[in-house]
XYZ file of C-alpha atoms in Angstrom:
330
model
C 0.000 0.000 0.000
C 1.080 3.296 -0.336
C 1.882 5.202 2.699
C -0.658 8.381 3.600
C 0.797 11.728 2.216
C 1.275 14.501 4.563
C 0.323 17.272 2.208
C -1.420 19.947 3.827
C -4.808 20.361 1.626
C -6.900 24.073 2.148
C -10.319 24.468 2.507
C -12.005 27.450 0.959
C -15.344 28.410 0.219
C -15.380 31.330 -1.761
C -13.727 32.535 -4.824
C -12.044 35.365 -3.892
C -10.260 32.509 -1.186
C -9.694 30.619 -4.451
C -8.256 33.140 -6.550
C -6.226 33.869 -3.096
C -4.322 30.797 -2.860
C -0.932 30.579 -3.590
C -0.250 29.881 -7.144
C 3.471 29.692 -8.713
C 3.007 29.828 -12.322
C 3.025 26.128 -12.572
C 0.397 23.820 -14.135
C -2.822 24.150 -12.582
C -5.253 21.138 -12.269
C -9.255 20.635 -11.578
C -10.543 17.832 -10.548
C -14.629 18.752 -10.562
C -16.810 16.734 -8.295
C -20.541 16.288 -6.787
C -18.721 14.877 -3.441
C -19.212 11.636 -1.888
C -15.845 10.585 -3.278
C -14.701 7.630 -3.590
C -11.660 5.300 -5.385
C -12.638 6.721 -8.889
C -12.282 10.215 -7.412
C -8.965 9.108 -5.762
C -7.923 8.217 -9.090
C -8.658 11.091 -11.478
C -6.750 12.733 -8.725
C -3.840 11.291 -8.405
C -3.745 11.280 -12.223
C -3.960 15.107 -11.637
C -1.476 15.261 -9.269
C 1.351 13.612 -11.871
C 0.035 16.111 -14.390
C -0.015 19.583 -12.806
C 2.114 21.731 -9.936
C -1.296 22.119 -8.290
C -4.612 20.611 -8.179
C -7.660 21.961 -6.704
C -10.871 19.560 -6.577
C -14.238 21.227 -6.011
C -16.977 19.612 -4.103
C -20.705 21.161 -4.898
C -23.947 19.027 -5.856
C -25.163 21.378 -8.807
C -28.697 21.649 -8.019
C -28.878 22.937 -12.675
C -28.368 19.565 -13.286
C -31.060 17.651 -10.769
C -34.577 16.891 -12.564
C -37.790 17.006 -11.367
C -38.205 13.940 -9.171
C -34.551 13.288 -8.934
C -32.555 12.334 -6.104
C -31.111 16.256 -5.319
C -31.856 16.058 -1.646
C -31.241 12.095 -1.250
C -27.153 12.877 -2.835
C -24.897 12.327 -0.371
C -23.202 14.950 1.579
C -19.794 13.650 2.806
C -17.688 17.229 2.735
C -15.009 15.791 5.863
C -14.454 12.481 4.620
C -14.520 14.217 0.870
C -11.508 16.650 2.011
C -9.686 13.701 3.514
C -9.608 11.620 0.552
C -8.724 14.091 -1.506
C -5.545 15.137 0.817
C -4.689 11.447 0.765
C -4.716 11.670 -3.609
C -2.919 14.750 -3.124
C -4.787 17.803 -3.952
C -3.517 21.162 -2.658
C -6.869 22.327 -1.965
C -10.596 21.531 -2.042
C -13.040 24.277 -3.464
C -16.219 24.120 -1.411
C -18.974 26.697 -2.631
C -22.443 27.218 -1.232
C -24.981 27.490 -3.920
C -25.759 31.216 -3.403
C -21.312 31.307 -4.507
C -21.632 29.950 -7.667
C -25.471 31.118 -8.443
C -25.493 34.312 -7.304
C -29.167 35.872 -7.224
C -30.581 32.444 -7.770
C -30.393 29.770 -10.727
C -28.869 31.985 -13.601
C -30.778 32.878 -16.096
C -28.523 32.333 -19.081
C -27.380 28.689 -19.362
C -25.031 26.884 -21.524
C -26.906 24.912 -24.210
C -25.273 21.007 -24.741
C -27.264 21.060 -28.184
C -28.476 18.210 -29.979
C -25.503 15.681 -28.314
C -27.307 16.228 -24.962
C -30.441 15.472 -26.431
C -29.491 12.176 -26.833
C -29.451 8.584 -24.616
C -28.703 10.582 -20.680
C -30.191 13.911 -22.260
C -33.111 11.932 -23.445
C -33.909 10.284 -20.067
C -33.039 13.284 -18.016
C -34.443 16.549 -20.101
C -32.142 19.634 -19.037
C -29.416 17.842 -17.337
C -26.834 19.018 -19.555
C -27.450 21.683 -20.144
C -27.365 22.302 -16.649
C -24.023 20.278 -16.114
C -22.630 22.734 -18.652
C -23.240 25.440 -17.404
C -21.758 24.790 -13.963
C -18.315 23.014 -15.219
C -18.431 26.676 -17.062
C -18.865 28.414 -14.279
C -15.668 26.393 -12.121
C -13.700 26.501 -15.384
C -13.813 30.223 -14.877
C -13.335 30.401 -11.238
C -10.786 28.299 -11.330
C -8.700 29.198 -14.029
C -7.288 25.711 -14.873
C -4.724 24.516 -17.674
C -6.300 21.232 -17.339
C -9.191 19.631 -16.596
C -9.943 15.164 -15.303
C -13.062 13.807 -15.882
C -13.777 9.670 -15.737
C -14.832 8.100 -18.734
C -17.283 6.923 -17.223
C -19.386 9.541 -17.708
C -18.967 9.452 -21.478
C -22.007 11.589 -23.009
C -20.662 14.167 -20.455
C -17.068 13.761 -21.241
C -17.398 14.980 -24.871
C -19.977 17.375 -24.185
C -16.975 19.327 -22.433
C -14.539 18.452 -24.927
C -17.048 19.665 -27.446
C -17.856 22.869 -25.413
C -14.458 23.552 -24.834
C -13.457 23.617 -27.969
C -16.411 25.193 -29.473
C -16.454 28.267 -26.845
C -12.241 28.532 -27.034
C -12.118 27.657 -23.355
C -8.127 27.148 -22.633
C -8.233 24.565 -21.054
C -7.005 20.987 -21.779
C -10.107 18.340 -21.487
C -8.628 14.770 -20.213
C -10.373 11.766 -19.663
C -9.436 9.254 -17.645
C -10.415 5.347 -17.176
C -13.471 3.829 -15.635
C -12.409 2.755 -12.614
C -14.317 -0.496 -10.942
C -14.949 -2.275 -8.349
C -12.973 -6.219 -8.231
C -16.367 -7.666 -10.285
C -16.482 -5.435 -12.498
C -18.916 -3.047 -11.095
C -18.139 0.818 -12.297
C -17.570 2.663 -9.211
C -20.359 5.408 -8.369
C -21.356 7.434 -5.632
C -24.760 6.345 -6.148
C -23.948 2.283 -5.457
C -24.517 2.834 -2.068
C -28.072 3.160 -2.688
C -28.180 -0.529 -4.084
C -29.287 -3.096 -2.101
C -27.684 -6.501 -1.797
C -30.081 -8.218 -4.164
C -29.537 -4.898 -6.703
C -26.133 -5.067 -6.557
C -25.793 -8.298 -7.974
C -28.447 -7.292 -10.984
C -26.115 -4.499 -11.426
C -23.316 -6.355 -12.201
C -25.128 -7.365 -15.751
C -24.411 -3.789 -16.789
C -21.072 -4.103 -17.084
C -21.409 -8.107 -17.784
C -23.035 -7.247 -21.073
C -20.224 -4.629 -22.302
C -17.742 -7.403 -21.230
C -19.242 -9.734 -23.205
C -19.556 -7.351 -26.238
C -16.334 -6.676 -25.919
C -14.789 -10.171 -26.248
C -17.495 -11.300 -28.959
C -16.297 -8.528 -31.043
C -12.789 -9.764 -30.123
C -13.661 -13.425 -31.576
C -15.588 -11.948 -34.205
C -12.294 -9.564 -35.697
C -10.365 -12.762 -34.953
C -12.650 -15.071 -36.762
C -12.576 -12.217 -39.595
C -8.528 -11.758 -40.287
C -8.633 -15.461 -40.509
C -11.625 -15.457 -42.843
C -9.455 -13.034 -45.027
C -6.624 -15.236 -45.250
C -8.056 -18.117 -46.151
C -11.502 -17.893 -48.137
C -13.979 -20.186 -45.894
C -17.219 -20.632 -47.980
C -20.787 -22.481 -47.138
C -19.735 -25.370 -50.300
C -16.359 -26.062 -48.117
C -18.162 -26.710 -44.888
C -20.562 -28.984 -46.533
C -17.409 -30.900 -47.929
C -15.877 -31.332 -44.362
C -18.883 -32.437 -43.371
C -19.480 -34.342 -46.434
C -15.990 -35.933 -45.171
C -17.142 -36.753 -42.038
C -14.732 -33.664 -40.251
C -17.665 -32.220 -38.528
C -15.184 -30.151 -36.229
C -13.478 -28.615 -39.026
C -16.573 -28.136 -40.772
C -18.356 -25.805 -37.804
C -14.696 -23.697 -37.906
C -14.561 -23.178 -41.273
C -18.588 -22.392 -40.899
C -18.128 -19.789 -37.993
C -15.112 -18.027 -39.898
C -17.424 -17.591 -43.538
C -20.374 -16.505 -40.394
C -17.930 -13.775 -39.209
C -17.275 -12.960 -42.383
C -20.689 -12.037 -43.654
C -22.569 -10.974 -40.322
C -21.674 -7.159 -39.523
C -19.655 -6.581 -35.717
C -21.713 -3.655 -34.519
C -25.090 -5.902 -34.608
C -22.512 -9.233 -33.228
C -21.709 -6.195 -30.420
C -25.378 -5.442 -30.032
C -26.658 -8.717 -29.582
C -24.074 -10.157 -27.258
C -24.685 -7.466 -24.591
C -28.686 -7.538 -25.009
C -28.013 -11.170 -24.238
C -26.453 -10.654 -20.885
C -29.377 -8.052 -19.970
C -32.068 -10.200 -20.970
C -30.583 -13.347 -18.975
C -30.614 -10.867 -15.895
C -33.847 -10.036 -17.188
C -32.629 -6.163 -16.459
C -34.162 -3.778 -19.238
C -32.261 -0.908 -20.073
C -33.379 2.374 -20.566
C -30.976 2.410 -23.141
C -28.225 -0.098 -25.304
C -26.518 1.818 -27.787
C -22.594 1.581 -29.885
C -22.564 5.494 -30.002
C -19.884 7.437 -32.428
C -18.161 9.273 -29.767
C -17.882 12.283 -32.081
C -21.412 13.295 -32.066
C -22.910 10.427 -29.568
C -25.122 8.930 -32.606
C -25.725 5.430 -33.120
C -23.118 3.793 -35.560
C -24.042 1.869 -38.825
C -23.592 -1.767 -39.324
C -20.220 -0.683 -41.835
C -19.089 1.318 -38.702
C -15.003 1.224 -38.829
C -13.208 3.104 -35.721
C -13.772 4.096 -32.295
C -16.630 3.898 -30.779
C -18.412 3.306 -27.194
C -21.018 1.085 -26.137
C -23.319 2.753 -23.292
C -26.477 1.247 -21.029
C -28.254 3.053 -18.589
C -30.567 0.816 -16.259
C -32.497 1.237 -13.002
C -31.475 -0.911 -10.820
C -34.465 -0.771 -7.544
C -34.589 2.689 -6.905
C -31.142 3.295 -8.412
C -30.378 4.788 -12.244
C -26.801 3.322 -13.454
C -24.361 4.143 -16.439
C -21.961 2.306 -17.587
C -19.745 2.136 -20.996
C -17.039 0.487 -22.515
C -15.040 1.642 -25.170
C -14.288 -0.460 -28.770
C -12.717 -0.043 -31.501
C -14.057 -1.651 -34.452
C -10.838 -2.493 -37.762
C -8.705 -2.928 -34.827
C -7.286 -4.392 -31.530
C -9.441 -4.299 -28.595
């Protein structure tokens, strides 16, 4: 284990405290955060901290990004133990505002739009959320004038929202995205597990189950398709192996002319909607999204590309996503 760091980490509140802290004309780093940290926090960071002279990690529960009937007051509110884990990462300092810091006169009344990407699969589901999300990592980007910028993959619709927003509104700032972190079975780390009972929990599990699965079908299937490239496996040589009596050799050569023909996305597809329909877990959503512009890819789909599900689990809405790349190594 590594041992605790003794780095002193400050507390403010405000942003004139912010802008007040010492800063040496090193690399800056946010880490932005809803609190309740936990090992995924820990790591975006420590990823931070080998990035940057100084990284500051805010801690506020946007209320611009809560829908109606949402779980605003239920979020958990954690702000010692949050300040302590974040010392033990390594952060210099953790940026605590109230509401009436950041908002100012109440909710603002000009918002960042996300557009027609958060319309989409989380936009869909929760109407305004992005745009609200926007608006606040706007807000901290501002306050606190960072060169760079962690957020988990995990979050991947809001990931490139940011990149996208960045980039579209010349914020200078350097968007980075770091791993989903998980629990030992698999189960992406969130502040909201807590909420899962023992019998949810192990439901849960089939969201990342079924992106596992995807992932290693598309695996055999790519593998199953260089071979079918270098040597020509038809229906009329099967039949001859079998013909032959080679009834092993004539399901290979079968499966490779299969992989062939049958497209990976909908092999991708149907090997996760498997694992959710053997859990009998419906999602609100299964989709292999082009992370450019978060729309469903085509059956001829060659590249990147991520495969997201979003399921309630009890009383508890879960994300999850996996990346792929489709032409290519997994």
């Amino acid at each position: 284990m590594t041992a605790p760091t003794t780095r002193s980490t400050a507390l403010v509140h405000t942003a004139a405290d912010l802008r007040a802290l010492p800063r040496t004309g090193g690399r800056r780093a946010v880490v932005m955060t809803m609190g309740a940290l936990h090992e995924g926090h820990a790591t975006l960071i420590r990823t931070a901290r080998a990035s940057a002279d100084q990284v500051v990690v805010s801690v506020f529960v946007n209320p611009l990004q809560f829908g109606k009937g949402e779980d605003l007051d239920r979020y958990p509110r954690t702000l010692d133990a949050d300040i302590e884990l974040a010392r033990q990462a390594g952060a210099d300092a953790v940026f605590a505002p109230a509401a009436d810091e950041v908002y100012p006169g109440g909710e603002p009344q000009v918002r960042i739009s996300a557009g027609p990407m958060g319309e989409r699969y989380e936009g869909a589901s929760r109407p305004g959320h992005f745009d609200g999300m926007l608006t606040v990592v706007a807000k901290l980007l501002h306050l606190t004038a960072p060169d760079l910028a962690l957020f988990g993959q995990k979050d991947a619709q809001q990931l490139a929202l940011i990149r996208r927003m960045a980039r579209d509104l010349n914020f200078p700032v350097e968007i980075v995205g770091v791993p989903t972190v998980r629990e030992e079975d698999g189960l992406a780390l969130s502040s909201r597990n807590r909420f899962l009972s023992a019998d949810d929990r192990r439901t849960a599990l089939a969201l990342s189950r079924s992106l596992f699965a995807a992932r290693d079908r598309l695996a055999a299937q790519q593998a199953l398709a260089a071979r079918a490239e270098l040597v020509p496996a038809t229906g009329a040589r099967a039949a001859a192996l079998s013909a032959l009596g080679e009834a092993r050799a004539a399901a290979d050569v079968h499966a490779v002319a299969r992989a062939a023909e049958l497209p990976a996305p909908a092999v991708v597809r149907a090997a996760a909607r498997q694992v959710l329909a053997e859990a009998a877990l419906t999602p609100d959503y299964l989709a292999l999204i082009d992370p450019s512009d978060f729309t469903e890819v085509t059956d001829g789909h060659t590249g990147e590309a991520i495969l997201a599900v979003a399921a309630k689990v009890g009383t508890t809405r879960l994300i999850d996503n996996i990346p792929l790349t489709f032409g290519g190594p997994q």
